[in-house]
Tab-separated table of C-alpha atoms and ligand atoms in Angstrom:
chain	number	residue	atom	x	y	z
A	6	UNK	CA	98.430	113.371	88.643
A	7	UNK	CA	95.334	111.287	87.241
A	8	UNK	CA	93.281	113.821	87.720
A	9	UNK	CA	95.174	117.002	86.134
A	10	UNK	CA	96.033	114.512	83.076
A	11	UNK	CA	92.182	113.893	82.898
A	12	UNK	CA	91.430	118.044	83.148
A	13	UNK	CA	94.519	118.463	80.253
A	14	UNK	CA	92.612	116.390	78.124
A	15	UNK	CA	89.089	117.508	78.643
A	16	UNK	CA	89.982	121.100	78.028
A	17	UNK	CA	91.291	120.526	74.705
A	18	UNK	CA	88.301	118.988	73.443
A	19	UNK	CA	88.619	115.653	73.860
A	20	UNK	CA	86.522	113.331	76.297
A	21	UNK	CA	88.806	111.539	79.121
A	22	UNK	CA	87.574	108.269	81.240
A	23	UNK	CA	89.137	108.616	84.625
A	24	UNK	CA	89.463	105.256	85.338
A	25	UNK	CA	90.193	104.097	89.112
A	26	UNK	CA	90.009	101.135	91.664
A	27	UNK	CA	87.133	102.479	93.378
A	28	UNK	CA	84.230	104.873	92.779
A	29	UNK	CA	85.581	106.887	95.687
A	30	UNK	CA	88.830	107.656	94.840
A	31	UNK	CA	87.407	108.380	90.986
A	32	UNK	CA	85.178	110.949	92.715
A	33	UNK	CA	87.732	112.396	94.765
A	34	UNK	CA	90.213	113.023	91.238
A	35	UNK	CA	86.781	114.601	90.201
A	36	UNK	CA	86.441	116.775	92.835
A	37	UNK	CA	89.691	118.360	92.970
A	38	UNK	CA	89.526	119.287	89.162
A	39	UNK	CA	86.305	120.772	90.091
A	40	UNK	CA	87.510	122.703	92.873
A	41	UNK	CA	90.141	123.593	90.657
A	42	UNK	CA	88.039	125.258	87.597
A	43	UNK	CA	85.701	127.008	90.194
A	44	UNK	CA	89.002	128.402	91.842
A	45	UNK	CA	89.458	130.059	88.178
A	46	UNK	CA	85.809	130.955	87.509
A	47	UNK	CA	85.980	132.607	91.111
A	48	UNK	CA	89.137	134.428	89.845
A	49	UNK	CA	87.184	135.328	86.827
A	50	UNK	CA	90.015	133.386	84.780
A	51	UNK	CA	87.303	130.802	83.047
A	52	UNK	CA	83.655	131.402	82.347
A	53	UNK	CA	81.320	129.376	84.175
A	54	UNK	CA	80.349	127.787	80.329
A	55	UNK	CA	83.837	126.662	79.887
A	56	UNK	CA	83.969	124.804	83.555
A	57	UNK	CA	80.852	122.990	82.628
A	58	UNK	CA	82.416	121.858	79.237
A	59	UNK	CA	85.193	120.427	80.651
A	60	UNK	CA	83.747	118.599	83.157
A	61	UNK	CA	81.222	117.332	80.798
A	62	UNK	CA	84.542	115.838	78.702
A	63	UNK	CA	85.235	113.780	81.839
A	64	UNK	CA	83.920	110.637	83.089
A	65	UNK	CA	84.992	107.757	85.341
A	66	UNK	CA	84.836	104.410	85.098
A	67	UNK	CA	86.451	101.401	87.645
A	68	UNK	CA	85.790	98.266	85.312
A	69	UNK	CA	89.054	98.941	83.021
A	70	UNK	CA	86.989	97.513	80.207
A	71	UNK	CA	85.209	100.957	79.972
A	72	UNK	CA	88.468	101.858	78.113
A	73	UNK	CA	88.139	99.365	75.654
A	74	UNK	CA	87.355	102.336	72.736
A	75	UNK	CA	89.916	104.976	73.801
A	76	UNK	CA	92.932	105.850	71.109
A	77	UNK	CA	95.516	106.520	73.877
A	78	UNK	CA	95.575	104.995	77.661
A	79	UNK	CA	97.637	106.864	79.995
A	80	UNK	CA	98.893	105.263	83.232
A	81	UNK	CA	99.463	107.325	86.310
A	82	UNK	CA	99.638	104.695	89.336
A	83	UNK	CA	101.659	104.377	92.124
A	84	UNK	CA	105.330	104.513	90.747
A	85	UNK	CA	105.892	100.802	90.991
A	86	UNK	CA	107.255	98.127	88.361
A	87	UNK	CA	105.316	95.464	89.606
A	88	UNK	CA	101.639	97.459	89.381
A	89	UNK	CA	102.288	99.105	86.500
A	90	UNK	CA	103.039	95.914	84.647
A	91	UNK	CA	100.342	94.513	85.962
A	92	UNK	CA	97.836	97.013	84.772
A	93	UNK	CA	99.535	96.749	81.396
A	94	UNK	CA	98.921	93.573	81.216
A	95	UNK	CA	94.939	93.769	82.141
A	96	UNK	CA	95.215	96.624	79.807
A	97	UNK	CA	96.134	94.483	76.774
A	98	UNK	CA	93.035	92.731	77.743
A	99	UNK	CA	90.898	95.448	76.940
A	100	UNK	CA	92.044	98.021	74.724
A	101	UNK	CA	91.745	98.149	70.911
A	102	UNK	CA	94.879	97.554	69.021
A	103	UNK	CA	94.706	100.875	67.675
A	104	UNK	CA	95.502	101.748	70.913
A	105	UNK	CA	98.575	103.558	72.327
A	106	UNK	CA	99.692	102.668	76.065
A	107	UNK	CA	101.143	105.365	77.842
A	108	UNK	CA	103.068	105.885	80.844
A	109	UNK	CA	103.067	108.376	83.246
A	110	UNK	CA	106.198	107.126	85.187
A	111	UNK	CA	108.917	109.740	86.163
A	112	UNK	CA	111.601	107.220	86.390
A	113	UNK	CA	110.856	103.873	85.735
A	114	UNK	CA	111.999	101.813	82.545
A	115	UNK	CA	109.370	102.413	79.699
A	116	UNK	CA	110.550	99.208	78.402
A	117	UNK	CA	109.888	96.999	80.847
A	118	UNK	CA	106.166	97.825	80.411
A	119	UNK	CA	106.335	97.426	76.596
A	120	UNK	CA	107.427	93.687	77.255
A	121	UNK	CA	104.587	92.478	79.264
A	122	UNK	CA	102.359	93.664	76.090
A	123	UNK	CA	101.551	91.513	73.097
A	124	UNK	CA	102.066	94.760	70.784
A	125	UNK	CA	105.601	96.229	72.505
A	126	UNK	CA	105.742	98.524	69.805
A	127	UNK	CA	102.605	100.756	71.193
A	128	UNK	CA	104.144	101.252	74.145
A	129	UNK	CA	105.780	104.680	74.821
A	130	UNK	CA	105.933	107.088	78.214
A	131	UNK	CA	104.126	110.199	78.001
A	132	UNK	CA	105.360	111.917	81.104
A	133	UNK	CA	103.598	115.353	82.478
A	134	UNK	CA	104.943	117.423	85.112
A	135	UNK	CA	103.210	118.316	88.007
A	136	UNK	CA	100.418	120.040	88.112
A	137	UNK	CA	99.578	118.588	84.858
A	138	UNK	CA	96.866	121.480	84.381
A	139	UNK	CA	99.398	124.123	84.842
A	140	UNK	CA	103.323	122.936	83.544
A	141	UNK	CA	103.343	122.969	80.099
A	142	UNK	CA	106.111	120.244	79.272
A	143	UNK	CA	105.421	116.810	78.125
A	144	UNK	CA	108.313	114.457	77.933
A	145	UNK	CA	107.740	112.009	75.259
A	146	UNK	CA	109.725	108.704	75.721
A	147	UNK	CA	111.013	106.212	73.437
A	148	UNK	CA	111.696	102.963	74.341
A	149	UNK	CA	113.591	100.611	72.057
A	150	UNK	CA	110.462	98.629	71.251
A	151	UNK	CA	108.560	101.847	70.415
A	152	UNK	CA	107.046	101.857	66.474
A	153	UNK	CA	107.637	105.515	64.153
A	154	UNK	CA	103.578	105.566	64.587
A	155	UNK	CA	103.058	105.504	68.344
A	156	UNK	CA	105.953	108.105	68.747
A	157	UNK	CA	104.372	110.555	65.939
A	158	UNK	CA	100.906	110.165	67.469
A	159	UNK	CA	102.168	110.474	70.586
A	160	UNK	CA	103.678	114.040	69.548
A	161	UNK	CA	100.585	114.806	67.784
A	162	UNK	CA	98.180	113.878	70.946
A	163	UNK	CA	100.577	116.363	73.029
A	164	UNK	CA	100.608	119.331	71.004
A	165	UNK	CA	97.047	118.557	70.383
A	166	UNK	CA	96.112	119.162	74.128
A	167	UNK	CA	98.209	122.370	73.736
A	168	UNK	CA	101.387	121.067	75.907
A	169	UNK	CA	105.044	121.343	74.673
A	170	UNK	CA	106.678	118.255	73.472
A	171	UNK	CA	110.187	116.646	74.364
A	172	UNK	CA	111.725	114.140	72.546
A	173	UNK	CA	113.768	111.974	74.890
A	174	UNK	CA	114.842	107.903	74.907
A	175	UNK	CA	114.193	105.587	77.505
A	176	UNK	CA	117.134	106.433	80.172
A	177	UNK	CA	116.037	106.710	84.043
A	178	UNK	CA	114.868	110.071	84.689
A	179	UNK	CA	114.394	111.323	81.127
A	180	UNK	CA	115.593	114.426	81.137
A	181	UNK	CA	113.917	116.428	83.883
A	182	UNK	CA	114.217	114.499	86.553
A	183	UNK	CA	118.026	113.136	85.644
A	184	UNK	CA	118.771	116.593	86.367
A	185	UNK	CA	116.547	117.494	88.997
A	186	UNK	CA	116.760	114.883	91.387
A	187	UNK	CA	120.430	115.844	92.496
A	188	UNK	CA	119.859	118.834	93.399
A	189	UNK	CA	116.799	117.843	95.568
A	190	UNK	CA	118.703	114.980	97.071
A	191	UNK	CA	122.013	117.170	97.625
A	192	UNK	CA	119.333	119.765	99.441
A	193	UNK	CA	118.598	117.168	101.721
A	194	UNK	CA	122.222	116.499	102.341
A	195	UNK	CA	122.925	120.366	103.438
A	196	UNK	CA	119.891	120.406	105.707
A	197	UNK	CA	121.233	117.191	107.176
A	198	UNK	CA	124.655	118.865	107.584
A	199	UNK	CA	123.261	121.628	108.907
A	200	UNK	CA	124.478	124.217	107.051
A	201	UNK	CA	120.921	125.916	106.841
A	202	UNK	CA	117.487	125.436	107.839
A	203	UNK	CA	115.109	124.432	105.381
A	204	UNK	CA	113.433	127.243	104.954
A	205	UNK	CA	116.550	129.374	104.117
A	206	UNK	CA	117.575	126.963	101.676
A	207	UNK	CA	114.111	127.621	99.810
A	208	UNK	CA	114.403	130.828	100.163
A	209	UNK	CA	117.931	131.141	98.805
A	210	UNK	CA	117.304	128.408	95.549
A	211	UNK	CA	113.782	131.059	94.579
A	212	UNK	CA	116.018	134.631	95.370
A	213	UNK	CA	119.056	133.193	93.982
A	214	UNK	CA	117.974	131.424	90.921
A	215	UNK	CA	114.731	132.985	90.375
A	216	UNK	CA	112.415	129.328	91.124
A	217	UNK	CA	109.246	129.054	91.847
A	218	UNK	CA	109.989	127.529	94.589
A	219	UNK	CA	112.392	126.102	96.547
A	220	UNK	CA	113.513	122.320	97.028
A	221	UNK	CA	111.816	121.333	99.789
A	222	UNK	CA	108.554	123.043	98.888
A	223	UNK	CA	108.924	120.738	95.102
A	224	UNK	CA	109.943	117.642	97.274
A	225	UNK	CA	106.673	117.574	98.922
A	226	UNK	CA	104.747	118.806	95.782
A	227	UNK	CA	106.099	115.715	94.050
A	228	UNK	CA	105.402	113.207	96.817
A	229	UNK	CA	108.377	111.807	99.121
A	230	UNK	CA	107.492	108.242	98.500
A	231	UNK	CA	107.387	109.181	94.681
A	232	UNK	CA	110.735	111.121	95.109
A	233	UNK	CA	112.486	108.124	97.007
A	234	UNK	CA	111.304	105.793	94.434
A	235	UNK	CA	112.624	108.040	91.521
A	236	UNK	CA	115.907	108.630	93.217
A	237	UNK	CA	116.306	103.916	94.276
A	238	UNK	CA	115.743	104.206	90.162
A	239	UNK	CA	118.237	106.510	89.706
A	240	UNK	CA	120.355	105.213	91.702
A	241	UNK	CA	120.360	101.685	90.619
A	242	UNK	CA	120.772	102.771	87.083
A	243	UNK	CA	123.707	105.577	86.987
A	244	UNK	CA	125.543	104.346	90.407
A	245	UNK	CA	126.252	107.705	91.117
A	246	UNK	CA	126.468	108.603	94.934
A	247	UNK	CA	124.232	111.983	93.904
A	248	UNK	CA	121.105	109.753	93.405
A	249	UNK	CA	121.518	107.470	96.638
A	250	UNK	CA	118.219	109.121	98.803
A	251	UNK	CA	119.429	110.525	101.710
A	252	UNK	CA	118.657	109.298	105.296
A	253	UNK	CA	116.261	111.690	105.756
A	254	UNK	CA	113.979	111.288	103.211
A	255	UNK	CA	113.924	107.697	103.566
A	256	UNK	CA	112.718	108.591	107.490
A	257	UNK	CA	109.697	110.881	106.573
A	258	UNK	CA	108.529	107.944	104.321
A	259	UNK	CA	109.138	105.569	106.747
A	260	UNK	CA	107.011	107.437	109.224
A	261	UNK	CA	103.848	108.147	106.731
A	262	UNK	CA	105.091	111.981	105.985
A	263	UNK	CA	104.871	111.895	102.245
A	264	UNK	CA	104.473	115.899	101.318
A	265	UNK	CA	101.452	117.563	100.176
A	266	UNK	CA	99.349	114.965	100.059
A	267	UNK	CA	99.236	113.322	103.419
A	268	UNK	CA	99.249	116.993	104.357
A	269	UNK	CA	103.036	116.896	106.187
A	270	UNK	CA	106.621	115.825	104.915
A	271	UNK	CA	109.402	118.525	104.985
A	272	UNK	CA	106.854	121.048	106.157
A	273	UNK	CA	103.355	120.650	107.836
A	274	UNK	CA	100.495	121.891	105.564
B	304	LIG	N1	103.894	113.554	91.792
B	304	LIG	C1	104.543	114.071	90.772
B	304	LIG	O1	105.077	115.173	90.848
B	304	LIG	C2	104.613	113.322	89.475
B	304	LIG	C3	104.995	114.010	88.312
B	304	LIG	C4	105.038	113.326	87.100
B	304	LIG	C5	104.752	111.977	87.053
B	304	LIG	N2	104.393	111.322	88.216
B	304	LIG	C6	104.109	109.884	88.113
B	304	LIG	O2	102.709	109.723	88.100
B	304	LIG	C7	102.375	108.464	88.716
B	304	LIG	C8	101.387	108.722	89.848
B	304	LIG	O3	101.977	109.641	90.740
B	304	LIG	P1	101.087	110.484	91.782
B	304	LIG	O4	101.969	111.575	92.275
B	304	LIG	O5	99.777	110.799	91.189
B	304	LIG	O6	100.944	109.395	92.945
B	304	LIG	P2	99.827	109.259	94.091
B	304	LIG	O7	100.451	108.416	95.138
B	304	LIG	O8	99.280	110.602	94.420
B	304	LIG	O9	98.668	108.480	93.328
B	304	LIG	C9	98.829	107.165	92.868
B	304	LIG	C10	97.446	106.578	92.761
B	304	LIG	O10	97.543	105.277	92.138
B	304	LIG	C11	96.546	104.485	92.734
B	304	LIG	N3	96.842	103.096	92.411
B	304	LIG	C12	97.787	102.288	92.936
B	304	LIG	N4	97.744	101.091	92.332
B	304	LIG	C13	96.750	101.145	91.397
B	304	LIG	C14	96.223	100.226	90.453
B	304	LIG	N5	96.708	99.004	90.348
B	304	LIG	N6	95.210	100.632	89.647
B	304	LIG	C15	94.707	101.893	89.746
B	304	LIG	N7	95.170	102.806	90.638
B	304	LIG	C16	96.180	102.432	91.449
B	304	LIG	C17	96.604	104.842	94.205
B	304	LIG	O11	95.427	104.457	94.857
B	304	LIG	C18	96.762	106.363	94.116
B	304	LIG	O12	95.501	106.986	94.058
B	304	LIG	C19	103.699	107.846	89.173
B	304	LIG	O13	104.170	106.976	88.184
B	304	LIG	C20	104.610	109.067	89.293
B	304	LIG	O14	105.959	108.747	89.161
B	304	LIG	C21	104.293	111.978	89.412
């Protein structure tokens, strides 16, 4: 997600530090947004001027003091309380008190990052959709502790980088994925059943409701470890027996099949 946040900003304009652990894994977010723009220059859908401005708006850093000047500081780690609140806490360290603190999380409680920060009040999600570069909503969440200013820049910043803006407070899953989610996790439960294969629930959800795509294609777009960890949050907050991740899904995680990305979960890529 780092990565497509990083291209989102740099195309409107505005210079983005891509900040990671290592050098490596800041060069390999790089490389897929470049692969990405010359895809569209290939397609003749960007000029080859354009791709060189964005890429010029990005640069990447690993000492987190490198965004000691930036106006807004979005997170996208692995969705986990623990190392998010610890990066908001290093992140306190360094950033200017101008600053707004932003969090990518999908599920997670906005608020318990806000309280590990000296200024709560800066402290707001800003949650893309994935592919950042290519979805167009931005869910912008309020936590109690969130100041009038942070949530008004915050809405400025989005429609500033050209995305639409949602309003939404700080309940697990926002909006998006409060409804989503049980209809992936209920998909699971018919292919567990049996009542059809995978792929003819897929087909059926795009034919029959006119998606994209179906559930099991999203589920591994999104990530299975990221789904299971959105539906235990779910879960855990609403109690209802929709959210509780379904046998399966806990399996592919458990044996290292996490979607897209490790290039096999529901399907093989
Ligand atoms: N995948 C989606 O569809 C999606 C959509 C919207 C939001 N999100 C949210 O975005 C965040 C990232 O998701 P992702 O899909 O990109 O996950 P991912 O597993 O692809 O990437 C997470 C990255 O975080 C890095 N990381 C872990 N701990 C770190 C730390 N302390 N400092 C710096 N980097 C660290 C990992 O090395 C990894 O590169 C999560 O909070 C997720 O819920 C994901």
């Amino acid at each position: 997600m780092a990565g497509g946040i990083a291209e989102v900003v740099a195309r409107a304009g505005m210079r983005a530090i891509l900040r990671a652990r290592s050098e490596a894994s800041a060069a390999t977010a790089v490389k897929q947004v470049t692969s990405g723009l010359a895809r569209q220059v290939d397609k003749g859908k960007l000029d080859a001027a354009e791709r060189d401005r964005i890429l010029a708006n990005i640069t990447t850093a690993t000492d987190l003091g490198a965004l000691g000047a930036c106006d807004i500081i979005i997170e996208s780690v692995v969705e986990d309380l623990a190392t998010k609140q610890q990066l908001f806490r290093d992140l306190d360290a360094v950033a200017t008190p101008r600053a707004i603190l932003a969090t990518n999380t999908s599920t997670l409680p906005v608020v318990e990052m806000a309280k590990v920060v000296r200024q709560p009040e800066r402290v707001c999600g800003i949650h893309f959709f994935n592919p950042a570069q290519v979805l167009p909503l931005v869910e912008i969440v309020r936590p109690i502790t969130a100041s009038d200013d942070t949530i008004n820049r915050s809405v400025t910043f989005v429609k500033a980088i050209g995305k639409d803006g949602v309003n939404v407070l700080d309940r697990a899953g926002f909006i998006v994925n409060a409804l989503l989610f049980p209809y992936l996790n209920n998909a699971i439960r018919m292919l567990e059943d049996g009542t059809a294969s995978m792929e003819d629930i897929d087909t059926a959800m795009k034919g029959g409701c006119n998606f994209p795509m179906g559930p099991f294609a999203l589920l591994d777009l999104v990530g299975l470890d990221t789904s299971l960890s959105i539906l235990d949050t779910l879960h855990a907050s609403f109690g209802d027996e929709n959210f509780a991740p379904r046998p399966m899904l806990r399996k592919l995680v458990a044996e290292g099949r996490l979607g897209r990305k490790t290039k096999a979960g529901f399907y093989v890529y």
